[in-house]
mmCIF file of C-alpha atoms in Angstrom:
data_model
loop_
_atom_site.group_PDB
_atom_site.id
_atom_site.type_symbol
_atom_site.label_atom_id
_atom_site.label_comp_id
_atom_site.label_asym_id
_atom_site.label_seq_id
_atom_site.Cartn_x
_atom_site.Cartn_y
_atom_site.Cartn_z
ATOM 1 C CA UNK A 1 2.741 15.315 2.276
ATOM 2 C CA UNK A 2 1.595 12.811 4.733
ATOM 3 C CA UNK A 3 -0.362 13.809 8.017
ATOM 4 C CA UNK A 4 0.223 13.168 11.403
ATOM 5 C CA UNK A 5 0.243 10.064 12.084
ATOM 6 C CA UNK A 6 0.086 8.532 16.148
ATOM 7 C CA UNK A 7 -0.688 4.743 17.245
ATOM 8 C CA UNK A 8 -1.703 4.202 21.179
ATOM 9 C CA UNK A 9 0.193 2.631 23.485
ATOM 10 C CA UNK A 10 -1.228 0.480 26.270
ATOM 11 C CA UNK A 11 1.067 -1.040 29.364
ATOM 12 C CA UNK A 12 -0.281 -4.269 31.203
ATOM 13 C CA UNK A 13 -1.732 -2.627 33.727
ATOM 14 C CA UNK A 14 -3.872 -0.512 31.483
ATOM 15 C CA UNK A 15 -5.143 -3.559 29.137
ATOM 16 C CA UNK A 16 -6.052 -4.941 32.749
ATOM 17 C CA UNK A 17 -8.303 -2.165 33.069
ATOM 18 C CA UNK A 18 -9.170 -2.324 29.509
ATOM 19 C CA UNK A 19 -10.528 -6.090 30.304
ATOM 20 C CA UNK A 20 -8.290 -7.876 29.200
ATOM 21 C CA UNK A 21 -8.893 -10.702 31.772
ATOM 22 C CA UNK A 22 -12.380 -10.605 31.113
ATOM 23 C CA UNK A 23 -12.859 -14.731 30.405
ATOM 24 C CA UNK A 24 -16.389 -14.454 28.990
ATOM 25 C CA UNK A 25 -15.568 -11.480 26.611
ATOM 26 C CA UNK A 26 -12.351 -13.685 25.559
ATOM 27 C CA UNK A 27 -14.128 -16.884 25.228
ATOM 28 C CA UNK A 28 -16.960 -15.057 23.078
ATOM 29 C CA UNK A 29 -13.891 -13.206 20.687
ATOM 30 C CA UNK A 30 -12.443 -16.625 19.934
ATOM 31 C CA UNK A 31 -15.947 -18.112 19.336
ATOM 32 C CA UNK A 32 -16.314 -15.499 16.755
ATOM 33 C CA UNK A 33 -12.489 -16.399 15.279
ATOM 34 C CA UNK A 34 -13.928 -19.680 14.359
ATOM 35 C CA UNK A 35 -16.348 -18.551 12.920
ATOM 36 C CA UNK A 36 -14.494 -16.434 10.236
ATOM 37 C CA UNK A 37 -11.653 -19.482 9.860
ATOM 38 C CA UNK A 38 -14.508 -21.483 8.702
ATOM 39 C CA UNK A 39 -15.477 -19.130 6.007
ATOM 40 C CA UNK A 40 -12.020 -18.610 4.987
ATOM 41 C CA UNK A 41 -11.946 -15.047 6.315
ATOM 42 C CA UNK A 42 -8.608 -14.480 8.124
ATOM 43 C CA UNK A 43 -4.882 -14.924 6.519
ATOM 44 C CA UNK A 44 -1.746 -15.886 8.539
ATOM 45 C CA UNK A 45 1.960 -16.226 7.476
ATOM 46 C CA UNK A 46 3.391 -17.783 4.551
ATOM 47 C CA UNK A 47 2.445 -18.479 0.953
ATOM 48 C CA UNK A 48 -0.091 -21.391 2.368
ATOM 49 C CA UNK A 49 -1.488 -18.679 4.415
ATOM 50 C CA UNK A 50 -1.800 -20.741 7.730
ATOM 51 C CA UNK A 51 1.900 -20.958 9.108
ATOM 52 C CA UNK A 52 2.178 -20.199 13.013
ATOM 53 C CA UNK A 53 4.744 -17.704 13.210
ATOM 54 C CA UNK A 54 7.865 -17.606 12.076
ATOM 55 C CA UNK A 55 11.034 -18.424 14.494
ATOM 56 C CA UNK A 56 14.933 -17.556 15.018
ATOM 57 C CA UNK A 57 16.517 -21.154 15.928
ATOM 58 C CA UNK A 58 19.716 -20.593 18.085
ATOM 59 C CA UNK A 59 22.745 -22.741 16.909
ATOM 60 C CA UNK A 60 23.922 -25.183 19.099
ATOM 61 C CA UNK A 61 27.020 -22.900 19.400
ATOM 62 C CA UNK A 62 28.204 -19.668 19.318
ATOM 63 C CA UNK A 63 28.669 -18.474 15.439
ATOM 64 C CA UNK A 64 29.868 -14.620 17.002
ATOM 65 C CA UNK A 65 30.926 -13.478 20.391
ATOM 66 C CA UNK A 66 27.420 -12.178 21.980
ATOM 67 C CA UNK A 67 24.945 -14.880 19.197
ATOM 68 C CA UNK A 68 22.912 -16.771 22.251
ATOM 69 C CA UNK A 69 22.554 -20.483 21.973
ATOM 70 C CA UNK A 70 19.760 -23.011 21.955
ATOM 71 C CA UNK A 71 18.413 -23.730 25.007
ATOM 72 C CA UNK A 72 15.123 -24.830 26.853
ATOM 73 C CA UNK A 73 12.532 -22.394 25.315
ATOM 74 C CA UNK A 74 14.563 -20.055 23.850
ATOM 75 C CA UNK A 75 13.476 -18.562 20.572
ATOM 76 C CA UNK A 76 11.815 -15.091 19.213
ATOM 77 C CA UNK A 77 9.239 -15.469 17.068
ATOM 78 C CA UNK A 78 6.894 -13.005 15.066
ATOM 79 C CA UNK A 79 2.888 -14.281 14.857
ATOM 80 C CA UNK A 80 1.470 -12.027 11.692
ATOM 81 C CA UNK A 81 -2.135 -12.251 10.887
ATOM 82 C CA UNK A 82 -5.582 -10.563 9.544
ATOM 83 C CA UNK A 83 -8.718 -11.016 10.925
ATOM 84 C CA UNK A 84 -11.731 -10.531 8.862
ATOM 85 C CA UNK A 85 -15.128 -10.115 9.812
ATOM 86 C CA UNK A 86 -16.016 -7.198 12.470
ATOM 87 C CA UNK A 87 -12.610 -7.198 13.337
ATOM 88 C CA UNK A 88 -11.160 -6.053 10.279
ATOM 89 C CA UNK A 89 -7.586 -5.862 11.412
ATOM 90 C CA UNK A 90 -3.903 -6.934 10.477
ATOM 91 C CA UNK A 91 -1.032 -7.588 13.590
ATOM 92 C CA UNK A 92 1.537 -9.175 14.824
ATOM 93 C CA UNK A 93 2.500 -11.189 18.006
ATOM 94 C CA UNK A 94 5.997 -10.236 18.525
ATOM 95 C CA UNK A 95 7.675 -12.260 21.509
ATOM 96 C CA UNK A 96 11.239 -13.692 23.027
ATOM 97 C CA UNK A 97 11.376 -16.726 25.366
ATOM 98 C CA UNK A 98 13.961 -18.288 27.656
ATOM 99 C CA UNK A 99 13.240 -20.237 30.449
ATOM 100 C CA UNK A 100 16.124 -18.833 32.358
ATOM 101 C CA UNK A 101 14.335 -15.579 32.326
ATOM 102 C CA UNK A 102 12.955 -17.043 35.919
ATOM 103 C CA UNK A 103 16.142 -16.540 37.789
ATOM 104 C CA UNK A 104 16.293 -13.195 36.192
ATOM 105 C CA UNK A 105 12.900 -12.318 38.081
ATOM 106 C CA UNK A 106 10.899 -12.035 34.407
ATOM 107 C CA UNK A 107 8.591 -14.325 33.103
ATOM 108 C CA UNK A 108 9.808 -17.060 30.364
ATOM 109 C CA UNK A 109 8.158 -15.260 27.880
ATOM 110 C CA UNK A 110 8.007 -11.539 27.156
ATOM 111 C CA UNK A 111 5.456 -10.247 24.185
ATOM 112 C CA UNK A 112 4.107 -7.654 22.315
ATOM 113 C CA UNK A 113 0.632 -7.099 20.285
ATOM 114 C CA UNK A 114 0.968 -4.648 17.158
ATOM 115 C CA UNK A 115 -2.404 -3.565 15.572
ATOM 116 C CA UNK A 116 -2.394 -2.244 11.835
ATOM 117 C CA UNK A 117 -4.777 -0.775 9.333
ATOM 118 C CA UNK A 118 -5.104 -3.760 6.327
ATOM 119 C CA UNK A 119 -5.267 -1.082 3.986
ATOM 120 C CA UNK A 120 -2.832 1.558 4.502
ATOM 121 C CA UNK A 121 -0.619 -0.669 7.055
ATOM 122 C CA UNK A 122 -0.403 1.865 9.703
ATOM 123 C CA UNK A 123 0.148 1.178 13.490
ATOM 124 C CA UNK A 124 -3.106 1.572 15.510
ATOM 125 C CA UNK A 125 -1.892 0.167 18.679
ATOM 126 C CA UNK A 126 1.108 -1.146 20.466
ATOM 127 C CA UNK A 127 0.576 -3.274 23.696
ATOM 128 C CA UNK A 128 1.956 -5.479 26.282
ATOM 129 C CA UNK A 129 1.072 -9.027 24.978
ATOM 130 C CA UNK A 130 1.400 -11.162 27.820
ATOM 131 C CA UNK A 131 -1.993 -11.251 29.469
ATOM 132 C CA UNK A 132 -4.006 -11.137 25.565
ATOM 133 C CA UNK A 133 -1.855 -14.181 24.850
ATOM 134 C CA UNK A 134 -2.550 -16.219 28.219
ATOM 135 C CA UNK A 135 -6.360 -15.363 28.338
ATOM 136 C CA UNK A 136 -6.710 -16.150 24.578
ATOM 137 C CA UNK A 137 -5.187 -19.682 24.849
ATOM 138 C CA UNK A 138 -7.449 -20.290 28.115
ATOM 139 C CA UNK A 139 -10.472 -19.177 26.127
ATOM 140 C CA UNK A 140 -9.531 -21.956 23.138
ATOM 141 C CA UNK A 141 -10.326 -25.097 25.310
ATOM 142 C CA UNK A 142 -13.717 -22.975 26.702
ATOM 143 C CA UNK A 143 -14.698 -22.961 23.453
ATOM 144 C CA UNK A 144 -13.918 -26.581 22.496
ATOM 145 C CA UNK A 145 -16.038 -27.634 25.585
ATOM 146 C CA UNK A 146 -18.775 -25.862 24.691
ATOM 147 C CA UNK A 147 -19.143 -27.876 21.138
ATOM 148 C CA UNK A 148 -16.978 -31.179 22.034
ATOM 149 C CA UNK A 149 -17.467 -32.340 25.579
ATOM 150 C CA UNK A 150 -20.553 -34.514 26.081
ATOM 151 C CA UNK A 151 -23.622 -32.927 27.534
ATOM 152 C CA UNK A 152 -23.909 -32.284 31.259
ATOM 153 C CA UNK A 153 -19.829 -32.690 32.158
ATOM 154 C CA UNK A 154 -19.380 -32.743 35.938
ATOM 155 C CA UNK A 155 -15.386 -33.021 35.996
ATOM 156 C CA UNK A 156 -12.401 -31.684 34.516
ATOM 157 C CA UNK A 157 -9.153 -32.988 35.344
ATOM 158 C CA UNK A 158 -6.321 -30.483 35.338
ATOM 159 C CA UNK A 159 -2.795 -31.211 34.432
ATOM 160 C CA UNK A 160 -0.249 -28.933 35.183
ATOM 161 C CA UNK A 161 -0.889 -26.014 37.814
ATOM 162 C CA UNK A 162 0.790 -22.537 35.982
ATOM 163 C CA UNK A 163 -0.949 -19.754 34.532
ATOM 164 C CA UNK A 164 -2.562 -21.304 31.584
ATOM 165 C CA UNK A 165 -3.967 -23.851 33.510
ATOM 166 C CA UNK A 166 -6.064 -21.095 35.336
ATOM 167 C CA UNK A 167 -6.861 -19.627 32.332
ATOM 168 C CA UNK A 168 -8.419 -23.015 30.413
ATOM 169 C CA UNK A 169 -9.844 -23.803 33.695
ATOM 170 C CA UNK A 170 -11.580 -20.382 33.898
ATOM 171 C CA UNK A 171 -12.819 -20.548 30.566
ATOM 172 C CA UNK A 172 -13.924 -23.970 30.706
ATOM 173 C CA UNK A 173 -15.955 -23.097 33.534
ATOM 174 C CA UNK A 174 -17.462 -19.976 31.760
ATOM 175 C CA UNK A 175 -18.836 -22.700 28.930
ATOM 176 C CA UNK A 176 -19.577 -25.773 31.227
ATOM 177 C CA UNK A 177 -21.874 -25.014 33.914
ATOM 178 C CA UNK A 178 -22.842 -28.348 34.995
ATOM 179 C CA UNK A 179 -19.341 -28.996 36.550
ATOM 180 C CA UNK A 180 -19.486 -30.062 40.051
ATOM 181 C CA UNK A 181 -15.347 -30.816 40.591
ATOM 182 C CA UNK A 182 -11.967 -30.442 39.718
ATOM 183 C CA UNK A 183 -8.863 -32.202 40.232
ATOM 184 C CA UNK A 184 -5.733 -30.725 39.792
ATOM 185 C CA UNK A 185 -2.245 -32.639 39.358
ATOM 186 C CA UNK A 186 0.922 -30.910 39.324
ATOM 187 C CA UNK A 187 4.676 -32.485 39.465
ATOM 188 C CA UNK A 188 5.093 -30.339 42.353
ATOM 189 C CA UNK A 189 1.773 -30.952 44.823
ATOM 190 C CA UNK A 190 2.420 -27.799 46.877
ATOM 191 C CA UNK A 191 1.707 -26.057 43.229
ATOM 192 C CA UNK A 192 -1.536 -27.813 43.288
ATOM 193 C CA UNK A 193 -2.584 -26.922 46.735
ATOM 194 C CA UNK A 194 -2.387 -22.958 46.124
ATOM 195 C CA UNK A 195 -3.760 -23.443 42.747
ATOM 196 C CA UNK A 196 -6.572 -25.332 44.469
ATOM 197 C CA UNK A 197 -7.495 -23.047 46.905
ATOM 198 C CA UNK A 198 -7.205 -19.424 44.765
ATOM 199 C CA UNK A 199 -9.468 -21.455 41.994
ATOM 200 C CA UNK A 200 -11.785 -22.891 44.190
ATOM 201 C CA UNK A 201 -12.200 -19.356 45.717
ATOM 202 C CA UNK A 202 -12.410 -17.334 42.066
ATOM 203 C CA UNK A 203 -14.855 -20.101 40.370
ATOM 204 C CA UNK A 204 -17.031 -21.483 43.637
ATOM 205 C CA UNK A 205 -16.468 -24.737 42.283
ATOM 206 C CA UNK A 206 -14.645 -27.507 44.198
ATOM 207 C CA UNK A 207 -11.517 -27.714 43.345
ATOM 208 C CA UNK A 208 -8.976 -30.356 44.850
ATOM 209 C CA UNK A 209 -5.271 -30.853 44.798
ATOM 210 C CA UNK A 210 -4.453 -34.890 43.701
ATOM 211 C CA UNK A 211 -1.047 -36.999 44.131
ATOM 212 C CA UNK A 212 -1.184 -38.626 40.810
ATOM 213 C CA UNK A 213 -2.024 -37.779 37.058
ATOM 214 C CA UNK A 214 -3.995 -41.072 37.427
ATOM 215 C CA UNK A 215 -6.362 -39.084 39.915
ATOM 216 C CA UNK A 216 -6.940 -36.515 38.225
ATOM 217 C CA UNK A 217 -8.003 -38.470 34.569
ATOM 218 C CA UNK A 218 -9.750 -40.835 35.189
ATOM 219 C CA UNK A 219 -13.220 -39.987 36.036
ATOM 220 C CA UNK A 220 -12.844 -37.214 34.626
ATOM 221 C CA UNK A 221 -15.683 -36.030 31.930
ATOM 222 C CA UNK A 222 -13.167 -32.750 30.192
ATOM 223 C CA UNK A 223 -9.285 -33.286 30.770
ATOM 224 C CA UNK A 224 -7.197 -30.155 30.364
ATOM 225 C CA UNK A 225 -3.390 -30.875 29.567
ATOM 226 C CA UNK A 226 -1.459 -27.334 29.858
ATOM 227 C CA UNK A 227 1.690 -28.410 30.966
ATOM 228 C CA UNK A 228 5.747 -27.565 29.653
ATOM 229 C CA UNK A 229 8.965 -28.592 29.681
ATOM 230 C CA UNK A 230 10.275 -31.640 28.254
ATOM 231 C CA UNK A 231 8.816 -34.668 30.313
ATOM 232 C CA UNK A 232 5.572 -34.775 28.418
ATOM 233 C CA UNK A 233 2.609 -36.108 30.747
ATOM 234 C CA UNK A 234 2.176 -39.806 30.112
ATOM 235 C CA UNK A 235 -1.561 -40.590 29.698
ATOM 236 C CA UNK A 236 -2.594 -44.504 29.584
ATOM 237 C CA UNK A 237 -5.156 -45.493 27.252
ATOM 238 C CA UNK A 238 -7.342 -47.293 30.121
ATOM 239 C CA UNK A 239 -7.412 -44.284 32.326
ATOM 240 C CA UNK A 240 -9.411 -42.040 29.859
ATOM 241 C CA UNK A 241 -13.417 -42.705 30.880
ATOM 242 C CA UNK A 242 -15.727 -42.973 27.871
ATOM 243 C CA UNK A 243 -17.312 -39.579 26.171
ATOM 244 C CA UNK A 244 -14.624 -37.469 27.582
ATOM 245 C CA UNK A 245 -12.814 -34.806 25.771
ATOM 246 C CA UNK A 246 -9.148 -34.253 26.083
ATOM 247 C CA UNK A 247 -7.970 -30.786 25.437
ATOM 248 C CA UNK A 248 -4.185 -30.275 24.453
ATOM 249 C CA UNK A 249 -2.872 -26.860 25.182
ATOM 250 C CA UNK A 250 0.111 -28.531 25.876
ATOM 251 C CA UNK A 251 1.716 -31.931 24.465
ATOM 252 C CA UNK A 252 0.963 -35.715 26.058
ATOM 253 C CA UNK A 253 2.510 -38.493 25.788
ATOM 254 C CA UNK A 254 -0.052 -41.388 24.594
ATOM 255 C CA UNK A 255 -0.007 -44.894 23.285
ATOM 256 C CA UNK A 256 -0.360 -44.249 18.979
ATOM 257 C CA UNK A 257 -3.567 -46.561 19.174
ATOM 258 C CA UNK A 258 -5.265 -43.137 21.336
ATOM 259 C CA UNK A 259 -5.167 -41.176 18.203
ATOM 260 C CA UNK A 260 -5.418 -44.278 15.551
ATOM 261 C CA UNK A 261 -8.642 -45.135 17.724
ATOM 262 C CA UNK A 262 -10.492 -42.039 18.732
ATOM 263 C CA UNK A 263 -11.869 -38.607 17.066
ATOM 264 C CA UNK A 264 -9.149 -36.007 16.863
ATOM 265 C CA UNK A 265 -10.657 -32.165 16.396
ATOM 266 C CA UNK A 266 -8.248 -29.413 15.375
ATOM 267 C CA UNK A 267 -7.557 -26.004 16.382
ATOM 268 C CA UNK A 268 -6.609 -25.530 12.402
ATOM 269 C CA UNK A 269 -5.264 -28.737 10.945
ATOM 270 C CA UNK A 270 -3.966 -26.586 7.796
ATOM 271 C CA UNK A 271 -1.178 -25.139 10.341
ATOM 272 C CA UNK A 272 -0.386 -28.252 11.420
ATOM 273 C CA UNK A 273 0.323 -29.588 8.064
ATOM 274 C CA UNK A 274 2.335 -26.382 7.319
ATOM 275 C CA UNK A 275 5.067 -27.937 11.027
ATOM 276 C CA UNK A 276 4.612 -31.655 8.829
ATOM 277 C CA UNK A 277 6.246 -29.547 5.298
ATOM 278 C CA UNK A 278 8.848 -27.729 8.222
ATOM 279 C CA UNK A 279 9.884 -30.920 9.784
ATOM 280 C CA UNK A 280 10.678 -32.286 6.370
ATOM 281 C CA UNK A 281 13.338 -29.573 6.043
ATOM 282 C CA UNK A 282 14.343 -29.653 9.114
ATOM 283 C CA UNK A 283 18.050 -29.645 9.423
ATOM 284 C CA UNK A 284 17.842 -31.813 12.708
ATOM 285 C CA UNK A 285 15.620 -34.391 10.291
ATOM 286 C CA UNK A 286 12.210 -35.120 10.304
ATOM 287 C CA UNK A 287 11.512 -36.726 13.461
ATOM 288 C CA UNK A 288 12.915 -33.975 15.496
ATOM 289 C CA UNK A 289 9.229 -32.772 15.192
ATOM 290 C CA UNK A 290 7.676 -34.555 18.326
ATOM 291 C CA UNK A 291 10.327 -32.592 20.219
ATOM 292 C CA UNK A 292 9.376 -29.075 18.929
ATOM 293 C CA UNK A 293 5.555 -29.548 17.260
ATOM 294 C CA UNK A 294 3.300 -29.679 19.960
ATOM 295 C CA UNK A 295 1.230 -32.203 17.686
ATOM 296 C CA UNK A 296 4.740 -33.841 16.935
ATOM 297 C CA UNK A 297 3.182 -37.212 17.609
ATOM 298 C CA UNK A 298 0.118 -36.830 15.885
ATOM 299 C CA UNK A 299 1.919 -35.373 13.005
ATOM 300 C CA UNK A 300 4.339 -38.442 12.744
ATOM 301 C CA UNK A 301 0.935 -40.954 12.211
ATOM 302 C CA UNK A 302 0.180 -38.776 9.901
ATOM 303 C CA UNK A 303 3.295 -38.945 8.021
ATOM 304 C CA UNK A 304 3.708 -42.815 8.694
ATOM 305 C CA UNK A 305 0.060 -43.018 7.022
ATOM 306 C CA UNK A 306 -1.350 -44.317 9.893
ATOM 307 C CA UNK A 307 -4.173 -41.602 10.511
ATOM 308 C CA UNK A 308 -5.608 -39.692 7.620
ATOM 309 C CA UNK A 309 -6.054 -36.426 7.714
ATOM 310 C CA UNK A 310 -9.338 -36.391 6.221
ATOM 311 C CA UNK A 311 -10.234 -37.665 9.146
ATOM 312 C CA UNK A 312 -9.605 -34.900 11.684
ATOM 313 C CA UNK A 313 -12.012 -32.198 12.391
ATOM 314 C CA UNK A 314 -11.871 -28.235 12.714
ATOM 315 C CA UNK A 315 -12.788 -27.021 15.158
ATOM 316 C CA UNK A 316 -14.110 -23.877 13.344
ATOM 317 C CA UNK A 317 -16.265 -26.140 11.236
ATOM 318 C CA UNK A 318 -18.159 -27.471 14.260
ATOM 319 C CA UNK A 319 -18.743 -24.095 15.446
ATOM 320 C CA UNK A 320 -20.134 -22.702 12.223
ATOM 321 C CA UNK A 321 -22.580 -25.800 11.754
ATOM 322 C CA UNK A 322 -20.397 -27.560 9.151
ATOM 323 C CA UNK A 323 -20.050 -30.490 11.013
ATOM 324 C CA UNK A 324 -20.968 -32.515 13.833
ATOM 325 C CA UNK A 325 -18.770 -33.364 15.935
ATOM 326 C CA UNK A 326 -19.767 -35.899 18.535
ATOM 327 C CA UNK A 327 -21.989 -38.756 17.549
ATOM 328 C CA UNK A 328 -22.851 -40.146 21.065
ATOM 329 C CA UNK A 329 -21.760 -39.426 24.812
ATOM 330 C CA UNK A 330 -19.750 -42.604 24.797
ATOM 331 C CA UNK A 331 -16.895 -41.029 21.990
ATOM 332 C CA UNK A 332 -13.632 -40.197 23.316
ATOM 333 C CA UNK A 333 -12.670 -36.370 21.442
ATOM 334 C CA UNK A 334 -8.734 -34.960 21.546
ATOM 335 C CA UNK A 335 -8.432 -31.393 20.577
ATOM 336 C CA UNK A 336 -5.198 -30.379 19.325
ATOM 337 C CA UNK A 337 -4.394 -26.872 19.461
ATOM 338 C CA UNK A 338 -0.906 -25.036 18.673
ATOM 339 C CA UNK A 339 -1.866 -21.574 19.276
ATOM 340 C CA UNK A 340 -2.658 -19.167 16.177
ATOM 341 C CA UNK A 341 -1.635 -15.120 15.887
ATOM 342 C CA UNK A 342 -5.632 -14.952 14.560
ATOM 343 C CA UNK A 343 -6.609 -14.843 18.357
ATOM 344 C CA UNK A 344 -3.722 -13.103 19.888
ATOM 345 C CA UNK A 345 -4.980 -10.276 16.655
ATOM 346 C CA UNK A 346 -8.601 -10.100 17.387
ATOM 347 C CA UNK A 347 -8.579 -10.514 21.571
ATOM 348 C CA UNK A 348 -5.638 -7.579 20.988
ATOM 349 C CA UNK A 349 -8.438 -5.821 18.564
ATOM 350 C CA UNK A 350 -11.054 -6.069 21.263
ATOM 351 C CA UNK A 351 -8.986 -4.923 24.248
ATOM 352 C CA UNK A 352 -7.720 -2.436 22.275
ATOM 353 C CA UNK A 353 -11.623 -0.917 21.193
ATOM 354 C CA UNK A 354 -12.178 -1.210 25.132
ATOM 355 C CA UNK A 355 -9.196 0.975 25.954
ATOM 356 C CA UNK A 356 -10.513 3.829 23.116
ATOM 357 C CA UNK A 357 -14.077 3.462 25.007
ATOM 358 C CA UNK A 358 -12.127 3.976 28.081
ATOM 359 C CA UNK A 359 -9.607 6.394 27.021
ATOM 360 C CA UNK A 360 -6.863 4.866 28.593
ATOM 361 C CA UNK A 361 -3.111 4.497 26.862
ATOM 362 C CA UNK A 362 -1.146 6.792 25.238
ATOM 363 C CA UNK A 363 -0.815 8.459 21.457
ATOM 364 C CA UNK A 364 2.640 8.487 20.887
ATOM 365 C CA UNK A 365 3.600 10.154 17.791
ATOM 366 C CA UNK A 366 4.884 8.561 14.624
ATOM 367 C CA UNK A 367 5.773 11.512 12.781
ATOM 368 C CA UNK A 368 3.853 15.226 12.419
ATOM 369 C CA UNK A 369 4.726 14.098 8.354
ATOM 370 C CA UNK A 370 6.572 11.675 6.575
ATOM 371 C CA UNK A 371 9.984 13.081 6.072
ATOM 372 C CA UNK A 372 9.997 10.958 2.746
ATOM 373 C CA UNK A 373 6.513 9.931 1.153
#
């Protein structure tokens, strides 16, 4: 007979007080993430073991009375993964998204963090996911600064004034502490103004509202691109000032010759290979990728044989010592990054040790035994 078995349960306000927005904690997790993927000590999805998550795509139309449809971020997807090292832990990001959640009052995206023994598979932990998954994708570009941007950086351009903007910003900030100003461009400059002014407050750094994406690139030393939807930020080749590094947590749209021509580092370019194998099957054909790939450009070159992938960097093998990066102040860097359930897993772990520490959350009970074991 199996013994009682309970997991905890934390809400958002409780991995708040668990630290959960703590930026240098975060920005020190992920550093240690890349650290493992260099070793080969973490597993995601799939039979190549690096596969992002895997996704429900909507029909165009209605296959059943109540089947939703496709529409402008609308998907569920489940993020598995195991994280070696002190972490030592299996989970899942479970999440649904649909942009029309905003007139409902919710935000686009709605997720969950499940924790699991590797060994015996069961639940340690089941949390509200929203808040591990924004900090964590902050933290990624913190960490890229610290090993890609040139020495000394005194700007960061900002592109796109929502949530994860303040999150790379923050953790950018935590890494680089020779910056002296940011300028922040948003479609919509009132956006820009209160992003501005609660930044420049949080950070002590000055932080300025601009009119134009031109403004905000091109002196800048680290440019952060974080925005959504589907007009993809257009980025000309002569704006971008020499040694700087471009972070993508969200898609561009650039001339080919800025990836033919400069450095490209990778969050994990085995993942992205795994979205070049999908987009061959890809019932909506293969160049339907620079729609839904966030490295859907990049990943066409590749395809085309333009760039070779030997030739792009991880990131994870910079941070270990593997490799060297950047060879003078003058080289442009892009870091690509499409978001892995490997940090969502580990910043979930570490939240999760700081709510036991805390005792905060809630055992809720699984069974007092398994009525079949």
């Amino acid at each position: 007979m199996s013994d009682k078995l309970e997991f905890l349960y934390l809400s958002e306000p409780e991995v708040i007080e668990a630290g959960v927005l703590d930026m240098k904690n975060c920005v020190s997790t992920i550093e240690k993430v890349f650290e493992l993927m260099a070793t080969g000590d973490y597993l995601m999805g799939g039979p190549l073991e690096n596969e992002h998550g895997m996704m429900l795509w909507f029909p165009t139309e209605k296959r059943g009375p109540n089947m939703p449809v496709a529409g402008p971020d609308r998907r569920f997807m489940s993020m598995i993964a195991y994280v070696g090292g002190d972490f030592n832990v299996c989970g899942d990001k479970w999440y649904g998204s649909n942009i029309a959640n905003r007139g409902k009052g919710l935000p686009r995206s709605i997720l969950m963090v499940t924790l699991n023994d590797p060994d015996t598979g069961q639940p340690l932990a089941h949390m509200s996911g929203n808040l591990i998954s924004a900090t964590r994708t902050g933290a990624i570009p913190g960490v890229a600064a610290k090993y890609l941007a040139k020495p000394n950086a005194e700007t960061v351009g900002i592109l796109g004034a929502g949530v994860i903007s303040k999150a790379c910003l923050k953790a950018i900030a935590e890494t680089q502490r020779s910056l002296k100003e940011i300028k922040v461009y948003d479609l919509f400059f009132e956006k820009a103004q209160e992003f501005s002014q609660q930044m420049s407050e949080e950070l002590q750094l000055n932080v300025v509202p601009v009119h134009t994406l031109k403004d905000a690139i091109v002196d800048a030393d680290i440019i952060s691109v974080a925005t959504s939807g589907q007009n993809k930020a257009r980025i000309e080749k002569q704006w971008l000032k020499p040694g700087c590094l471009v972070t993508l947590t969200g898609p561009a749209d650039f001339d080919d010759e800025v990836y033919l021509e400069h450095k490209v580092v990778a969050d994990n370019w085995k993942m992205h290979e795994a979205w070049l194998q999908d987009a061959r099957e890809h019932p909506l054909g293969f160049d339907s990728i620079k729609d839904w790939a966030p490295t859907g450009q990049l990943l066409q070159l590749v395809e085309q044989q333009q760039k070779n992938s030997e030739d792009i960097i991880n990131l994870g093998d910079v941070v270990s010592g593997q490799k060297l990066a950047r060879n003078n102040e003058d080289e442009v860097i892009l870091f690509v990054t499409g978001g892995m359930p490997v940090y969502d897993v580990a910043w979930g772990y570490q939240v999760y040790q700081n709510a036991l520490q805390k005792g905060l959350g809630t055992q809720l009970l699984l069974w007092e035994k398994a009525h079949w074991a």
